Coordinates of C-alpha atoms in Angstrom, one line a residue:
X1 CA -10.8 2.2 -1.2
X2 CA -14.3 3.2 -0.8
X3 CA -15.4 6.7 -0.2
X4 CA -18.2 5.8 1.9
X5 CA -18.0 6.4 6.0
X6 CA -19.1 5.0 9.3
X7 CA -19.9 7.0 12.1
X8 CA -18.3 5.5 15.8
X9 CA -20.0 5.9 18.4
X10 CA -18.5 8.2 21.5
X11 CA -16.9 6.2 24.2
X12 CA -14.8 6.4 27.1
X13 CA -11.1 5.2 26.8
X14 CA -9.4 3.8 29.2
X15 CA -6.1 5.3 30.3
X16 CA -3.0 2.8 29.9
X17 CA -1.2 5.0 32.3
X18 CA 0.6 8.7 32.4
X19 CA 4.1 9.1 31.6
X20 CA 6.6 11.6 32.2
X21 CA 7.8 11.1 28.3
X22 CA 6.2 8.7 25.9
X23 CA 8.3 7.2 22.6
X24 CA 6.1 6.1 20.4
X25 CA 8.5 3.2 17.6
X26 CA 10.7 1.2 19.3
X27 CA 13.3 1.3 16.2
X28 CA 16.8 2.8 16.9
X29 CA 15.8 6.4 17.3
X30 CA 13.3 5.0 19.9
X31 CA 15.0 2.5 21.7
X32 CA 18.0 5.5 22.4
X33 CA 15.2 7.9 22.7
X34 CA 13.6 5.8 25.7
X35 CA 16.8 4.7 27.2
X36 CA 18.3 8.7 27.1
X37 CA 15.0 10.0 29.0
X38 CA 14.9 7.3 31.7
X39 CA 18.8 7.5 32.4
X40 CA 18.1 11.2 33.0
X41 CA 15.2 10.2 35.8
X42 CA 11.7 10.8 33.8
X43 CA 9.4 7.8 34.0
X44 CA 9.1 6.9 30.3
X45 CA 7.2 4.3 28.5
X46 CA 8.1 2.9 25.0
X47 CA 5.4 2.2 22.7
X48 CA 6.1 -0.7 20.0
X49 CA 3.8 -2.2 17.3
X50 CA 5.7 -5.5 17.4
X51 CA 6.7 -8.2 20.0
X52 CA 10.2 -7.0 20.1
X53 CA 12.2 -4.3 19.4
X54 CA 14.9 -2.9 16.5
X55 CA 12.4 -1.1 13.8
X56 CA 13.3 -1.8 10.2
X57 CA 16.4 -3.4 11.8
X58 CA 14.6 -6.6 12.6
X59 CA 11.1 -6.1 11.8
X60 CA 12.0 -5.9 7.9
X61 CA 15.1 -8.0 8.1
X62 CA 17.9 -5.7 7.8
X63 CA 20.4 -6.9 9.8
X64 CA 23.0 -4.1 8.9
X65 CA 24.0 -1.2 10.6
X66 CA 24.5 1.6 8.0
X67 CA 25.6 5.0 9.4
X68 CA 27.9 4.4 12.8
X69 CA 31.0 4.9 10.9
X70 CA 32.5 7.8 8.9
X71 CA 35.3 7.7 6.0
X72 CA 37.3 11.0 7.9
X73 CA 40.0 11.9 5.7
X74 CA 40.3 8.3 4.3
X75 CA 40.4 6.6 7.8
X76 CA 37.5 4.8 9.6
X77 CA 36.6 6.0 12.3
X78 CA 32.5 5.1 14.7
X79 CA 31.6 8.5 15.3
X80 CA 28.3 7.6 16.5
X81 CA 28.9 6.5 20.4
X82 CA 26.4 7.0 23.7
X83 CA 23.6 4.7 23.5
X84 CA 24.4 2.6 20.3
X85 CA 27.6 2.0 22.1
X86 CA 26.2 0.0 25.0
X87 CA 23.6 -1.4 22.4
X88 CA 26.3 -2.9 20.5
X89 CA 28.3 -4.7 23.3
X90 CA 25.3 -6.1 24.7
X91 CA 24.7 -7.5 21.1
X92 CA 28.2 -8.5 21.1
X93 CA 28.2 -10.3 24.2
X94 CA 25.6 -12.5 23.0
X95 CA 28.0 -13.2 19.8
X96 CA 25.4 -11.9 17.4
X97 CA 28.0 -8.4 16.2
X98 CA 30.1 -9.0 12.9
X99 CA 33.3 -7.2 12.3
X100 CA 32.8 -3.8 10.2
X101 CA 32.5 -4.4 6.8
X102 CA 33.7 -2.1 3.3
X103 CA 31.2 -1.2 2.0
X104 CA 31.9 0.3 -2.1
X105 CA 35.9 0.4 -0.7
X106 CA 34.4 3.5 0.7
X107 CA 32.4 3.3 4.1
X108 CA 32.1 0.6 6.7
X109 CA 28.8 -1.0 7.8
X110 CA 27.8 -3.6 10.7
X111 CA 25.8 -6.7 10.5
X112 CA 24.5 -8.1 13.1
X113 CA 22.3 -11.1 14.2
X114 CA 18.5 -10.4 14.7
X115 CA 17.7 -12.4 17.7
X116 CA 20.6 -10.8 19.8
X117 CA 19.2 -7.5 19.0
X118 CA 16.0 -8.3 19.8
X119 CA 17.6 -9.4 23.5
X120 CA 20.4 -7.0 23.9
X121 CA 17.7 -4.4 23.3
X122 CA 15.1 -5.6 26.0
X123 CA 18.1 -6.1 27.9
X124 CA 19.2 -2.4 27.7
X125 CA 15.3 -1.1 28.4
X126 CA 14.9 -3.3 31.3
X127 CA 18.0 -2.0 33.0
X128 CA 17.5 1.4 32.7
X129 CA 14.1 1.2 33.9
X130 CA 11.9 1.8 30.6
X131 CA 8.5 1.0 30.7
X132 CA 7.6 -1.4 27.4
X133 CA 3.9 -1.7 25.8
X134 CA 4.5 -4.1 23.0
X135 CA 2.1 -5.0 20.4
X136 CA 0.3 -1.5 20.5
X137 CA -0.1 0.5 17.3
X138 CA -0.5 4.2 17.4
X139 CA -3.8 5.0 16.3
X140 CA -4.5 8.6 16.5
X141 CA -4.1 11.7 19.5
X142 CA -6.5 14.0 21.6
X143 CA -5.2 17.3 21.6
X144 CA -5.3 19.5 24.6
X145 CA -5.8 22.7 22.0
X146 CA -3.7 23.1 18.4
X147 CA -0.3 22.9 20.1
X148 CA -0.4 20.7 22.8
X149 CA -0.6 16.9 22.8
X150 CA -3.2 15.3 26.1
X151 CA -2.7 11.7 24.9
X152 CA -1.8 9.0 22.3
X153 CA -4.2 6.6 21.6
X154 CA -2.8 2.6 20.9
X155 CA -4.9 0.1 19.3
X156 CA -3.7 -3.6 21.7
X157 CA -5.7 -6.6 22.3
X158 CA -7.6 -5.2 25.2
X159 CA -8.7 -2.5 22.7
X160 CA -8.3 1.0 22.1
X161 CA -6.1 2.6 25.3
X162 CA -4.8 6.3 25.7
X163 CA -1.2 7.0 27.1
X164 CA -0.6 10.4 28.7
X165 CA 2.8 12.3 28.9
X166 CA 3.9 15.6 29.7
X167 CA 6.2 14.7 26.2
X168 CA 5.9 12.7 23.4
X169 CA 8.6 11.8 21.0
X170 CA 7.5 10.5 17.3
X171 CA 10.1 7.6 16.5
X172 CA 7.4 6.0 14.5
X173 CA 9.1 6.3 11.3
X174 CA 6.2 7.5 9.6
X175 CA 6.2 10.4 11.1
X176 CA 2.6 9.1 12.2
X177 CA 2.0 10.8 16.3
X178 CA 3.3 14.4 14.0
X179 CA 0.8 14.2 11.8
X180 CA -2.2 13.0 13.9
X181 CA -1.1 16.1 16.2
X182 CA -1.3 18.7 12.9
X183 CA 2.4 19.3 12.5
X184 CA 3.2 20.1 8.8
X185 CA 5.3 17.4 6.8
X186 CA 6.2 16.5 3.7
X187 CA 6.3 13.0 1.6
X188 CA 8.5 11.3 -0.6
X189 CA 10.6 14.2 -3.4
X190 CA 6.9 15.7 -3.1
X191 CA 6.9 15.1 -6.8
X192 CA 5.1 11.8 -6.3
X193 CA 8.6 9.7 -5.5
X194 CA 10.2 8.2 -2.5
X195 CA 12.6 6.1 -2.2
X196 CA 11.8 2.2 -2.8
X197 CA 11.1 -0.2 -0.4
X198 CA 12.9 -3.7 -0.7
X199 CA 11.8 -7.0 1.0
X200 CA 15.0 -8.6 2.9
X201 CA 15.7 -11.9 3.4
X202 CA 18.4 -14.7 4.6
X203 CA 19.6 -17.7 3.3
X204 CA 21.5 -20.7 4.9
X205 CA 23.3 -23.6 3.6
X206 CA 25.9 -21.7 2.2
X207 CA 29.3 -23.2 1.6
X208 CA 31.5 -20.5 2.5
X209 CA 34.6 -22.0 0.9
X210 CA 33.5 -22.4 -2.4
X211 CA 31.3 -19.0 -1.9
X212 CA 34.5 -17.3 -1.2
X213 CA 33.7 -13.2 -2.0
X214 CA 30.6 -13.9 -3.7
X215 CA 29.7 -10.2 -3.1
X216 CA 32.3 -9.4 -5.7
X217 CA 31.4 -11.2 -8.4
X218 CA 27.2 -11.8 -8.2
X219 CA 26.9 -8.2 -10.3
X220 CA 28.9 -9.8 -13.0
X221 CA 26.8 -13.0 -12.9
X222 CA 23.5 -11.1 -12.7
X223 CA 24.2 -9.4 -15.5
X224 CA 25.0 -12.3 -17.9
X225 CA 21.7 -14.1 -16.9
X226 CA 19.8 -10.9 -17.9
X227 CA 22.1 -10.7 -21.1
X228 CA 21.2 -14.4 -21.8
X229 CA 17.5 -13.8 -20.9
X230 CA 17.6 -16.6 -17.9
X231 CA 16.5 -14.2 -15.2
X232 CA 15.0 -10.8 -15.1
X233 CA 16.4 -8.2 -11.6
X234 CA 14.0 -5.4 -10.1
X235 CA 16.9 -3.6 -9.3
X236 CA 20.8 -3.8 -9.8
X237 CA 22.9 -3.1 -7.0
X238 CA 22.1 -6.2 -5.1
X239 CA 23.3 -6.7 -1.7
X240 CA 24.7 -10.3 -1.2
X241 CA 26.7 -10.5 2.4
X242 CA 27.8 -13.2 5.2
X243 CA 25.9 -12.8 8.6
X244 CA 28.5 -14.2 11.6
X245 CA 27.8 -17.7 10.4
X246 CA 29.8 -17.7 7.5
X247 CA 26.9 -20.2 6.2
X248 CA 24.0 -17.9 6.6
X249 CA 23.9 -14.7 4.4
X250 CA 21.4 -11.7 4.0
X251 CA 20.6 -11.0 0.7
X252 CA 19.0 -7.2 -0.2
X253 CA 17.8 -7.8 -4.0
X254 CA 14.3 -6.6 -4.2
X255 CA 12.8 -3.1 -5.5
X256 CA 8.4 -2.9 -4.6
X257 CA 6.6 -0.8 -7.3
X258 CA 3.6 0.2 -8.0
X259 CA 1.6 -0.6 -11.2
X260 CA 3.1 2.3 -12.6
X261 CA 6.4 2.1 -11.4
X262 CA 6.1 4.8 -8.6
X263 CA 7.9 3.3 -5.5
X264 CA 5.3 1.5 -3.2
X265 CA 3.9 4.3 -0.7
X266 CA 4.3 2.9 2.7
X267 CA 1.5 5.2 4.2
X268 CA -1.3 3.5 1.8
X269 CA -2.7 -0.4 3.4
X270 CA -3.2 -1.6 -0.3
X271 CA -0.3 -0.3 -1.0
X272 CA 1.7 -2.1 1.8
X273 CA -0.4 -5.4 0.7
X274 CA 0.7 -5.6 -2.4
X275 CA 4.7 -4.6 -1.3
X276 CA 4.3 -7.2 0.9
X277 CA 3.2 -10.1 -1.8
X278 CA 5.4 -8.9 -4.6
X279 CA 8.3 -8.6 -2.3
X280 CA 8.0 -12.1 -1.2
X281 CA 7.7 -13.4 -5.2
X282 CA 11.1 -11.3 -5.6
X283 CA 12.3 -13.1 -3.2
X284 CA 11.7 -16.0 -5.1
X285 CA 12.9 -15.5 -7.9
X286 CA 15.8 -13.7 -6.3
X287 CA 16.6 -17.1 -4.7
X288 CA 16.4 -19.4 -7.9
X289 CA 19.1 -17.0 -9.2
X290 CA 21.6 -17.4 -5.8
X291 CA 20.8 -20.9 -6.3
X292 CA 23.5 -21.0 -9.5
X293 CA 25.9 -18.8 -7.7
X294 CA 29.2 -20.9 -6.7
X295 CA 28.5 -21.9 -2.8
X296 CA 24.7 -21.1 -2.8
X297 CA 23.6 -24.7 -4.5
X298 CA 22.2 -26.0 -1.8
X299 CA 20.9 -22.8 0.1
X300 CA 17.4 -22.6 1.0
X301 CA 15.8 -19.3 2.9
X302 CA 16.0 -19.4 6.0
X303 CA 13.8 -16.0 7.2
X304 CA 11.2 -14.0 5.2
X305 CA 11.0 -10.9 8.1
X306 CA 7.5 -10.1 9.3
X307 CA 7.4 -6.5 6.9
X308 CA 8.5 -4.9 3.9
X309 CA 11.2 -2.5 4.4
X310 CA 10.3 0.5 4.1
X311 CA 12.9 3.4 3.5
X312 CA 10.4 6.9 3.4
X313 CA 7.1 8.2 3.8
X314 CA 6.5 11.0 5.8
X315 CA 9.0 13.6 6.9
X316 CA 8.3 16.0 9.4
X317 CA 8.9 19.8 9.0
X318 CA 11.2 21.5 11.7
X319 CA 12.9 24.3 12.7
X320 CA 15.6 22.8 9.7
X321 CA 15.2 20.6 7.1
X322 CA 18.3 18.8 6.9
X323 CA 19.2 18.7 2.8
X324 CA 21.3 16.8 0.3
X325 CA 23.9 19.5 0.2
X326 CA 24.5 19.6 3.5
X327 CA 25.4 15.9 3.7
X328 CA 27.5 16.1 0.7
X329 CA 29.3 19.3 1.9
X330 CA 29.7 17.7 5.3
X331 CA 27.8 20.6 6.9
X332 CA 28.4 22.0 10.6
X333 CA 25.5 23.4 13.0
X334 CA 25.9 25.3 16.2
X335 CA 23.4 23.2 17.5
X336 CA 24.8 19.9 16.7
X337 CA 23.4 17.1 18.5
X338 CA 25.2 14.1 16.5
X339 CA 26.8 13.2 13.2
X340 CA 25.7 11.5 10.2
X341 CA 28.5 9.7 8.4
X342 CA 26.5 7.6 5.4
X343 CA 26.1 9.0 2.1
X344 CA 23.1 10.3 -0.2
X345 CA 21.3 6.5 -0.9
X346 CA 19.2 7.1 -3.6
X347 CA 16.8 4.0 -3.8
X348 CA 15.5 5.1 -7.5
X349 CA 13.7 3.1 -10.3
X350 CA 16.0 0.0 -10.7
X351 CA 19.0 1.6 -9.2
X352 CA 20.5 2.4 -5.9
X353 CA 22.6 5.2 -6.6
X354 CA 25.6 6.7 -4.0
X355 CA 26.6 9.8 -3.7
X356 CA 29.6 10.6 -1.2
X357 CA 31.0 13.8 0.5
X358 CA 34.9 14.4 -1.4
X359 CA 37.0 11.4 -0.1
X360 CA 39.8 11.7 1.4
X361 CA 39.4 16.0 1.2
X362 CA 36.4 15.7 3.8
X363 CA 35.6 14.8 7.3
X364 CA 33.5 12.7 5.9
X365 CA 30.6 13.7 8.3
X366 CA 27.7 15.9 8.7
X367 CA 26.7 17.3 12.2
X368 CA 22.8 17.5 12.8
X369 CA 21.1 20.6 13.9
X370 CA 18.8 19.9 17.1
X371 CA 16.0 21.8 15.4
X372 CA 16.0 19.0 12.6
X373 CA 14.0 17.3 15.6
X374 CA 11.1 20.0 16.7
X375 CA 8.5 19.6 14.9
X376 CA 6.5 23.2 14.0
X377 CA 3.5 23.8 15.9
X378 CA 3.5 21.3 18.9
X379 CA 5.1 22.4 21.9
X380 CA 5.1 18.9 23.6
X381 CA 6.6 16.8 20.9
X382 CA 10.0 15.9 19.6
X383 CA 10.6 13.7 16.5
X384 CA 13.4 11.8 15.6
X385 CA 14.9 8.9 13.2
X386 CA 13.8 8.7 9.5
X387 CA 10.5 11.1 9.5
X388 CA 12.7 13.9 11.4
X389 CA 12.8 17.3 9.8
X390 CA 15.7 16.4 6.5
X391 CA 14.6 16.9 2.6
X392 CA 14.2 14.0 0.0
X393 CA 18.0 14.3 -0.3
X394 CA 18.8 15.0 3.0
X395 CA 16.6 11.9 3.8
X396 CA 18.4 9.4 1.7
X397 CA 21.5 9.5 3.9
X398 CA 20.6 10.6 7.6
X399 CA 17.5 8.0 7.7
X400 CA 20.0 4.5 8.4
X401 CA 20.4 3.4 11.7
X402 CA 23.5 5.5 13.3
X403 CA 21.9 8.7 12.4
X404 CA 18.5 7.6 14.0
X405 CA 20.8 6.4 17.1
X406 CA 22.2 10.0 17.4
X407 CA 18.7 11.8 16.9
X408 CA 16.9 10.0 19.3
X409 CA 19.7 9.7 22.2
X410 CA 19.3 13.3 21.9
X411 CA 15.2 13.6 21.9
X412 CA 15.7 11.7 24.6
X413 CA 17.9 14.1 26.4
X414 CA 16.0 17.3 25.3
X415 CA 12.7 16.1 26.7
X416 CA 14.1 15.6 30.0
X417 CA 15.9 19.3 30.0
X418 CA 12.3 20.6 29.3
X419 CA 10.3 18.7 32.0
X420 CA 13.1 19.9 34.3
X421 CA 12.6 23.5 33.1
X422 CA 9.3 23.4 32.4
X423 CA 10.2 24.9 29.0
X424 CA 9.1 23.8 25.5
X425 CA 11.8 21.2 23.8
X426 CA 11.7 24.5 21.7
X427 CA 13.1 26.3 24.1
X428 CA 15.7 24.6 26.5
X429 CA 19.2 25.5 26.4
X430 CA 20.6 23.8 23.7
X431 CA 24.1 24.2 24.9
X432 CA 23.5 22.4 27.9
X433 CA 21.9 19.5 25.9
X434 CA 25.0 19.4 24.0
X435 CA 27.1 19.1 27.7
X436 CA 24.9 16.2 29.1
X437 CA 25.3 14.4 25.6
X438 CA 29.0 14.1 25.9
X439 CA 28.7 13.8 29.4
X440 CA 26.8 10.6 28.1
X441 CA 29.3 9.5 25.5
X442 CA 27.7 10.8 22.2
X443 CA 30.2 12.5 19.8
X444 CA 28.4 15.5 18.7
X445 CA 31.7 17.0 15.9
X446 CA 31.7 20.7 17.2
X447 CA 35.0 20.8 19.0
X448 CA 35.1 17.2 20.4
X449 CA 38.1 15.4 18.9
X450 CA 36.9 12.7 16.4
X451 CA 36.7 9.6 18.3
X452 CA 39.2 6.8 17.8
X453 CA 38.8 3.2 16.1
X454 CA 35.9 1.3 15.1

């Protein structure tokens, strides 16, 4: 990148429209974020780079939601409820929700089909009233002084807008509205590693008879065709898994380096350029390999999502950083706001590597602290999903989807206590946050009784 600069000229913005709260990522955290702040009454508008909502979950293909369950003393049990529950009947009705899935005979995950998460999620925003800007990219803030956000500015067709709120809430991922606002954060192990990104993708054509449990035996295969030099793997650990069409599957294969092996760094435009070409040649090659699998001969792909999928960049500094220990340990909080059930997920060079809290001996779950989701130094902004307030560790486990559901359901919440109060988010009473939450449905652990089924 070149060092040299041009100056921009001054001009006058126009102003999109002032909110009450404004989400800025339209990903999990943000879609329970938005819905949580508008159900309480506050006239909140949802800010999304894309044409359609679901983060990661659709925009990079994922297709899988990790983190809604928890293994509690060797049962499975969905202990994260409130929003995500509605979200996933309205996918359901539209027959786009698989049956939980065991995941390493350990933990259950739940695929789903794109498009019916693209719908069930308008469909959930339109009937609680949230105000949508798609195709808007966050592009930088104007700062009432050093701890107090005036407006977001969006880059859309019609140019460069600003959105005013009396709160903002950062479910960017990145972590992006935080740091254009001055909040400290932190990136990757701060070592010069984050996790690595993978580039997702689906194939169809699949004969599901003769594919059988292809899941179970594709490591064995992949390893004889590196033995015998026939193909060469990024990664191991590949993820090979039916969608609700028993003929279409999603395959998670890919690893995105850098030159020098570093994990692609999601915050850098060349970066992200060259994760995005790579990922698509994995793909590839990923593909001629499936091709020789028993069921797969006459596969073809059938979606390349629009992005790479990116698991860490930035992660905001709060009043707690959530850490590895705690997941592992199956920590508890007095101000618990939801649960994270999923394990450490260590995307490292060429491995993904699990680490789980003591099965059966354990709950299983980790409760998460409401101050993982204030951000130091801004009085008028919450964050919440994968950049919240956790450690590299910490990070690994509490970034997948059910953990971002829980974060941002609460966000959502909290800004709505402190508009009513006319308090910081710092400052309302966390107690009642935690009453209008189960008042709502979420499961928070405390002293709520684990909820039943899956």
């Amino acid at each position: 990148m070149s060092s040299q600069t041009i100056e921009e000229p001054a001009r006058q913005i126009p102003l999109y429209g002032e909110y009450e709260v404004a989400v800025l990522g339209g990903g999990p955290a943000g879609i329970a974020a938005s819905v949580a702040a508008a159900r309480a009454g506050k006239r909140t508008l949802l800010i999304e780079r894309y044409g359609f909502l679901g983060g990661m979950g659709t925009a990079a293909g994922v297709t899988n939601f990790c983190g809604l369950h928890a293994n509690v003393h060797g049962e499975m049990h969905r202990v994260v409820q409130g929003v995500a529950s509605d979200l996933l009947a309205r996918i359901d009705h539209l027959g786009g929700l698989n049956a939980p899935h065991l995941i390493l005979g350990k933990i259950l995950a739940q695929a789903y089909d794109t498009a019916a998460y693209k719908i069930a999620a308008d469909d959930l925003l339109a009937h609680h009233k949230v105000d949508i800007l798609f195709h808007a990219l966050g592009a930088g803030v104007v700062m009432h002084d050093k701890s107090r956000i005036n407006a977001l500015m969006v880059e859309t067709k019609a140019g460069r807008q600003a959105v005013r709120a009396g709160i903002f809430i950062d479910c960017s991922g990145d972590g992006d509205l935080a740091a254009w606002a001055g909040a400290p954060f932190e990136v990757g192990d701060n070592a010069g590693s984050m996790l690595y990104p993978s580039m997702m993708f689906r194939l169809n054509g699949i004969d599901p008879d003769k594919a059988g449990e292809a899941w179970r035996t594709i490591p064995a295969l992949m390893e004889q065709a590196e033995a015998a030099g026939t193909h060469h793997f990024p990664r191991k650990a590949a993820i090979v898994r039916p969608q609700r069409s028993q003929i279409e599957w999603r395959v998670n294969f890919t690893q995105l380096a850098r030159k020098d092996g570093t994990a692609i760094n999601g915050l850098e435009p060349d970066d992200l350029t060259r994760g995005e070409i790579d990922g698509r040649q994995q793909a590839i090659r990923a593909f001629e390999f499936l091709r020789t699998v028993p069921g797969f001969e006459k596969s073809y792909i059938v979606d390349l999502p629009p992005q790479l999928g990116i698991r860490e960049t930035r992660r905001v500094v709060g009043g707690y950083m959530l850490s590895g220990d705690d997941v592992l340990g199956c920590a508890s909080f007095d101000d618990s706001i939801g649960v994270n059930g999923w394990p450490m997920e260590s995307h490292v060079a060429g491995d993904v590597i699990f680490k789980f809290p003591p099965i059966p001996e354990s709950r299983g779950f980790n409760e998460l602290p409401y101050r993982m989701l204030i951000p130091e130094g801004i009085d008028n902004l919450l964050v919440a999903g994968r950049c919240a307030s956790m450690t590299h560790e910490g990070q690994s486990a509490a970034r997948v989807s059910g953990a971002c559901f829980a974060m941002g359901e609460a966000a959502g919440l909290a800004a709505s206590l402190a508009l009513d109060g006319n308090a910081t988010p710092r400052d309302i009473a966390v107690d009642k946050l935690q009453n209008e939450l189960k008042q709502q449905g979420a499961f928070i652990g405390l002293d709520q009784s684990v909820p039943v089924g899956f």
